[in-house]
GROMACS .gro file of C-alpha atoms in nm:
model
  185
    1UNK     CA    1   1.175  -0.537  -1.073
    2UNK     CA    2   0.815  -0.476  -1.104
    3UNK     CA    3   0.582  -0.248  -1.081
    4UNK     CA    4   0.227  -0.310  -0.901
    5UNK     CA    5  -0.087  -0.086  -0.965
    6UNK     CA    6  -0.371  -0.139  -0.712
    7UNK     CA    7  -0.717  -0.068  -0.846
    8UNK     CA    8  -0.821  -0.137  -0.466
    9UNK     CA    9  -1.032   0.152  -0.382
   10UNK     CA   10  -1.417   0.128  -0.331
   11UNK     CA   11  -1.557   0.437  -0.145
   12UNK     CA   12  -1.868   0.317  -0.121
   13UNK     CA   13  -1.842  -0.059  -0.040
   14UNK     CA   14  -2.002  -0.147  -0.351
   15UNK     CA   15  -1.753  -0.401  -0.540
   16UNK     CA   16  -1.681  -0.760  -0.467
   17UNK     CA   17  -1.325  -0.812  -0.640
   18UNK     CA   18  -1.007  -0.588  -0.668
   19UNK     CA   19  -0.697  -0.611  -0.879
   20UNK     CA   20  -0.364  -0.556  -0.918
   21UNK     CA   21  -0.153  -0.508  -1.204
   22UNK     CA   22   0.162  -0.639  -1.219
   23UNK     CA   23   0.467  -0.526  -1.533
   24UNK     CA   24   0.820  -0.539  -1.546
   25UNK     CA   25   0.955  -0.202  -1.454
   26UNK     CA   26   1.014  -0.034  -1.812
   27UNK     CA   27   1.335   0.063  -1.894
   28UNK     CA   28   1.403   0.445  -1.930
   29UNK     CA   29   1.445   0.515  -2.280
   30UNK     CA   30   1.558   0.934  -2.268
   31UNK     CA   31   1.426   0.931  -2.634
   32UNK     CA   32   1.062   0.795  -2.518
   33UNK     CA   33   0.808   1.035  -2.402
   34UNK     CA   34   0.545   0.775  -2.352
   35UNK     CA   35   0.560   0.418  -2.293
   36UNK     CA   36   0.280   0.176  -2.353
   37UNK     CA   37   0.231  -0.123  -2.086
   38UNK     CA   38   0.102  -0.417  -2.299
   39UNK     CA   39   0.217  -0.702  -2.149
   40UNK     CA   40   0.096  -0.756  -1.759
   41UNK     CA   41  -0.030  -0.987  -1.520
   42UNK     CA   42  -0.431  -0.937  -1.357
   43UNK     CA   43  -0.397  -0.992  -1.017
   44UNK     CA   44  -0.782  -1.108  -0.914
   45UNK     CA   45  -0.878  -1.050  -0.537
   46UNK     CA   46  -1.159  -1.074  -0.339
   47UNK     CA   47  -1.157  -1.011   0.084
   48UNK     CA   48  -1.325  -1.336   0.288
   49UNK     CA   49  -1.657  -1.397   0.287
   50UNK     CA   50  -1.736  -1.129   0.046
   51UNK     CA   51  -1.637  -0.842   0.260
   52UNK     CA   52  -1.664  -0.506   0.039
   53UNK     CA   53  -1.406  -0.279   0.164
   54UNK     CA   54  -1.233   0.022   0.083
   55UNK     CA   55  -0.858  -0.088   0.060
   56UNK     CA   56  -0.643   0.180  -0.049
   57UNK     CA   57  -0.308   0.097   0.126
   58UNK     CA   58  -0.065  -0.155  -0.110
   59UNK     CA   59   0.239  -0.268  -0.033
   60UNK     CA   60   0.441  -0.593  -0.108
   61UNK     CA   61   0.712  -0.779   0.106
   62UNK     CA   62   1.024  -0.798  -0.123
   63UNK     CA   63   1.137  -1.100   0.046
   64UNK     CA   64   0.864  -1.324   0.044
   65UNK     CA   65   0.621  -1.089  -0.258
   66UNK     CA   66   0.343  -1.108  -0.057
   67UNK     CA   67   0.080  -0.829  -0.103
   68UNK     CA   68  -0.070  -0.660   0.182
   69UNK     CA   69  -0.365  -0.449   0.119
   70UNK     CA   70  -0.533  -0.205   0.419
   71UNK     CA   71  -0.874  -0.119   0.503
   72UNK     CA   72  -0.961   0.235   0.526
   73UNK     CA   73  -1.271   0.324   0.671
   74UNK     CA   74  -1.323   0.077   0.962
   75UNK     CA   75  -1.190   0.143   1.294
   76UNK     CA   76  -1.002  -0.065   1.370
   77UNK     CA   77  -0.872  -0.113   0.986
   78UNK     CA   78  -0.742  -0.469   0.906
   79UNK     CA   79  -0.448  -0.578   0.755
   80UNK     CA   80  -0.535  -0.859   0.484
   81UNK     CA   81  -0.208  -1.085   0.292
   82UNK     CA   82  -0.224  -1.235  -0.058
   83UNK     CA   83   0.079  -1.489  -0.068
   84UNK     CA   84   0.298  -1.563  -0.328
   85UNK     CA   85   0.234  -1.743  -0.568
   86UNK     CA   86  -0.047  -1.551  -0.664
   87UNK     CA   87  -0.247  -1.665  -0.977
   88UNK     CA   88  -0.316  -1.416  -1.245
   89UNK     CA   89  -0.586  -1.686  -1.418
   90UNK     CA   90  -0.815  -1.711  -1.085
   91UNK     CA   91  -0.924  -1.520  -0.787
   92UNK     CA   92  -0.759  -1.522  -0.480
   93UNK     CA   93  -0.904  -1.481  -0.137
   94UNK     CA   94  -0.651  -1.258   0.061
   95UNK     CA   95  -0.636  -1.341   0.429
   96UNK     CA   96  -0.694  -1.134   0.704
   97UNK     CA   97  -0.391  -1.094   0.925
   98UNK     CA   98  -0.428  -0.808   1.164
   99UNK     CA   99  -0.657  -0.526   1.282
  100UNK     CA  100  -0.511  -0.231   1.408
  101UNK     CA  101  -0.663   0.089   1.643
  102UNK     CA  102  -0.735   0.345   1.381
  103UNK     CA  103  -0.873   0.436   1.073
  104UNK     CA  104  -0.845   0.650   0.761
  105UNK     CA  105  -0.533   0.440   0.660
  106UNK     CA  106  -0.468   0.544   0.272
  107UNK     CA  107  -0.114   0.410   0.262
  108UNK     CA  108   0.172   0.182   0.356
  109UNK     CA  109   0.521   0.096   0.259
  110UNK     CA  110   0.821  -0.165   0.331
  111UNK     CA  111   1.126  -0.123   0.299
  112UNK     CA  112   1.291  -0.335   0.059
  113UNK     CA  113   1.473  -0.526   0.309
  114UNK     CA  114   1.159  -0.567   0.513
  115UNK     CA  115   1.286  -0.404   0.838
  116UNK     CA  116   1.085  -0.072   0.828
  117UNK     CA  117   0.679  -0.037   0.776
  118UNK     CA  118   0.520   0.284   0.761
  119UNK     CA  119   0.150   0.326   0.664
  120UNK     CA  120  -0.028   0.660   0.674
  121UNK     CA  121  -0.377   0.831   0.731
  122UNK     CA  122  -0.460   1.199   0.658
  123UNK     CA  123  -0.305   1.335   0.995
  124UNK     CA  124  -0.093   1.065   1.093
  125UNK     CA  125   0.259   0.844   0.960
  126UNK     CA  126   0.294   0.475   1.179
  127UNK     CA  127   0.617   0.360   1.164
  128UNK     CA  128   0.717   0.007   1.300
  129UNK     CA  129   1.073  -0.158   1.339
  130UNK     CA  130   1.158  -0.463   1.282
  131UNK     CA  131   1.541  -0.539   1.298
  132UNK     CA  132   1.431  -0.890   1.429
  133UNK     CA  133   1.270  -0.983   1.110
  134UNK     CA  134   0.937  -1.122   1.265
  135UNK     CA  135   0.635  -1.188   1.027
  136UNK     CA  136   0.428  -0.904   0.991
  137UNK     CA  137   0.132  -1.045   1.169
  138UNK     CA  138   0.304  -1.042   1.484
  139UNK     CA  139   0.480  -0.694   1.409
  140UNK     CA  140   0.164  -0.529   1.395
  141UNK     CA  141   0.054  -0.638   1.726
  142UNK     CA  142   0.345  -0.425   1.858
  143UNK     CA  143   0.227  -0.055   1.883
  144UNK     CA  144   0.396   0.195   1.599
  145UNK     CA  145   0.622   0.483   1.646
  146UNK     CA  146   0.416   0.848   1.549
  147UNK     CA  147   0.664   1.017   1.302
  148UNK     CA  148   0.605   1.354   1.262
  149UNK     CA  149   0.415   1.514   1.011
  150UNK     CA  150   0.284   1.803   0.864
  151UNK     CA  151  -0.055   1.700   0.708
  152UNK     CA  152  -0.128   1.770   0.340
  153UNK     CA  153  -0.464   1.841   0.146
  154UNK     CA  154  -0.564   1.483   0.124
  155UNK     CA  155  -0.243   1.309   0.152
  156UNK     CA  156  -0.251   1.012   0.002
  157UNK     CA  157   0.082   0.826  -0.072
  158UNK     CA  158   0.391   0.773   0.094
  159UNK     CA  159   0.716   0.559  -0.002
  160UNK     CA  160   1.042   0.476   0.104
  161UNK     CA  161   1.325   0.660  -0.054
  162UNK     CA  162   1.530   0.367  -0.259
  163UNK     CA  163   1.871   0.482  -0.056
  164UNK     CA  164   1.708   0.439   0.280
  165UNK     CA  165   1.762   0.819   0.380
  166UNK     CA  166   1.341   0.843   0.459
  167UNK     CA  167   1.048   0.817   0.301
  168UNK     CA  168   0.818   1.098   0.102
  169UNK     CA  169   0.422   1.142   0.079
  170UNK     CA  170   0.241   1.302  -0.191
  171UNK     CA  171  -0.092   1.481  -0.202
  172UNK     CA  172  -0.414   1.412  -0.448
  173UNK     CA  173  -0.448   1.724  -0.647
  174UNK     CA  174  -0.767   1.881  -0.447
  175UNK     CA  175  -0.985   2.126  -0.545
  176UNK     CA  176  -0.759   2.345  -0.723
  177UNK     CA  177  -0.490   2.336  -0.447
  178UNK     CA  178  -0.147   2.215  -0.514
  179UNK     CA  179   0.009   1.885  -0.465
  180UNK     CA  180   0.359   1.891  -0.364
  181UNK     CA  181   0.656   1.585  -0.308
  182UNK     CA  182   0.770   1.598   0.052
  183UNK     CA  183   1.034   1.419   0.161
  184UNK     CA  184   1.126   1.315   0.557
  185UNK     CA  185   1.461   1.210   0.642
   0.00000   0.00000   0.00000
């Protein structure tokens, strides 16, 4: 099991490359406050021909580890793939896979046996099926379910629950407001 950390965001447009860190999930040690991460893998990305995007969506395909990264302020966003293998001594060009009809997207997750996808904007939670296992390029062309949701101060995060019972979202802490785990069955 490993843990992936996407330093993926760009607000303004302004950078070229983004990475990913990649570390074996640490064990938990009840003794252990505080772990330190030393040994990782650099992840090197860059979108094609030099797009500079905000991606801030991340989310990996347990059966074949591809990444999938999601614009956030186009409209439509796109969908971009970096297959596995992916090199953590060059830079990879991820490849654009899909666009889809709205913006704002700030988050996505699969479902570890790749049969659920939900991605999220501020207002909204997408949720596509697939029982029939097709590649994600061509799920995406399908249109998502709206789940219901009651929007957050800058919501920001959402995952699948590891025992398949739903999925939770998380807020940024904003502007003094607080930032609660919700969970949706």
């Amino acid at each position: 099991s490993y843990v992936y950390i996407g330093d993926i965001g760009d607000n303004d447009g302004a950078h070229h490359f983004k990475y990913i860190y990649r570390f074996g999930e640490p064990l938990d040690d009840p003794q252990d406050n505080k772990q330190t991460i030393t040994n990782f893998d650099k992840i090197v990305f860059r979108l094609p021909d030099s797009r500079r995007m905000d991606t801030e969506a991340l989310f990996i395909d347990s059966g074949t580890k591809d990444l999938y990264v999601v614009t956030k302020r186009e409209n439509p966003v796109y969908v971009y793939q970096i297959k596995f293998p992916y090199s953590s001594t060059d830079t990879v060009t991820a490849q654009e896979i899909a666009s889809l009809p709205t913006s704002q997207i700030v988050a996505a997750d699969l479902s570890a046996n790749g049969h659920d996808l939900i991605m999220k904007n501020y207002t909204h939670i997408y949720y596509w099926n697939n029982g029939a296992g097709k590649p994600l390029n061509e799920l995406l062309k399908e249109r998502p379910v709206e789940v219901p949701y009651d929007p957050e101060p800058q919501g920001e995060s959402i995952a699948w629950a590891r025992d398949k019972s739903g999925f939770y979202t998380l807020s940024e802490i904003n502007k003094g407001r607080n930032s609660y785990l919700y969970f949706y069955e």
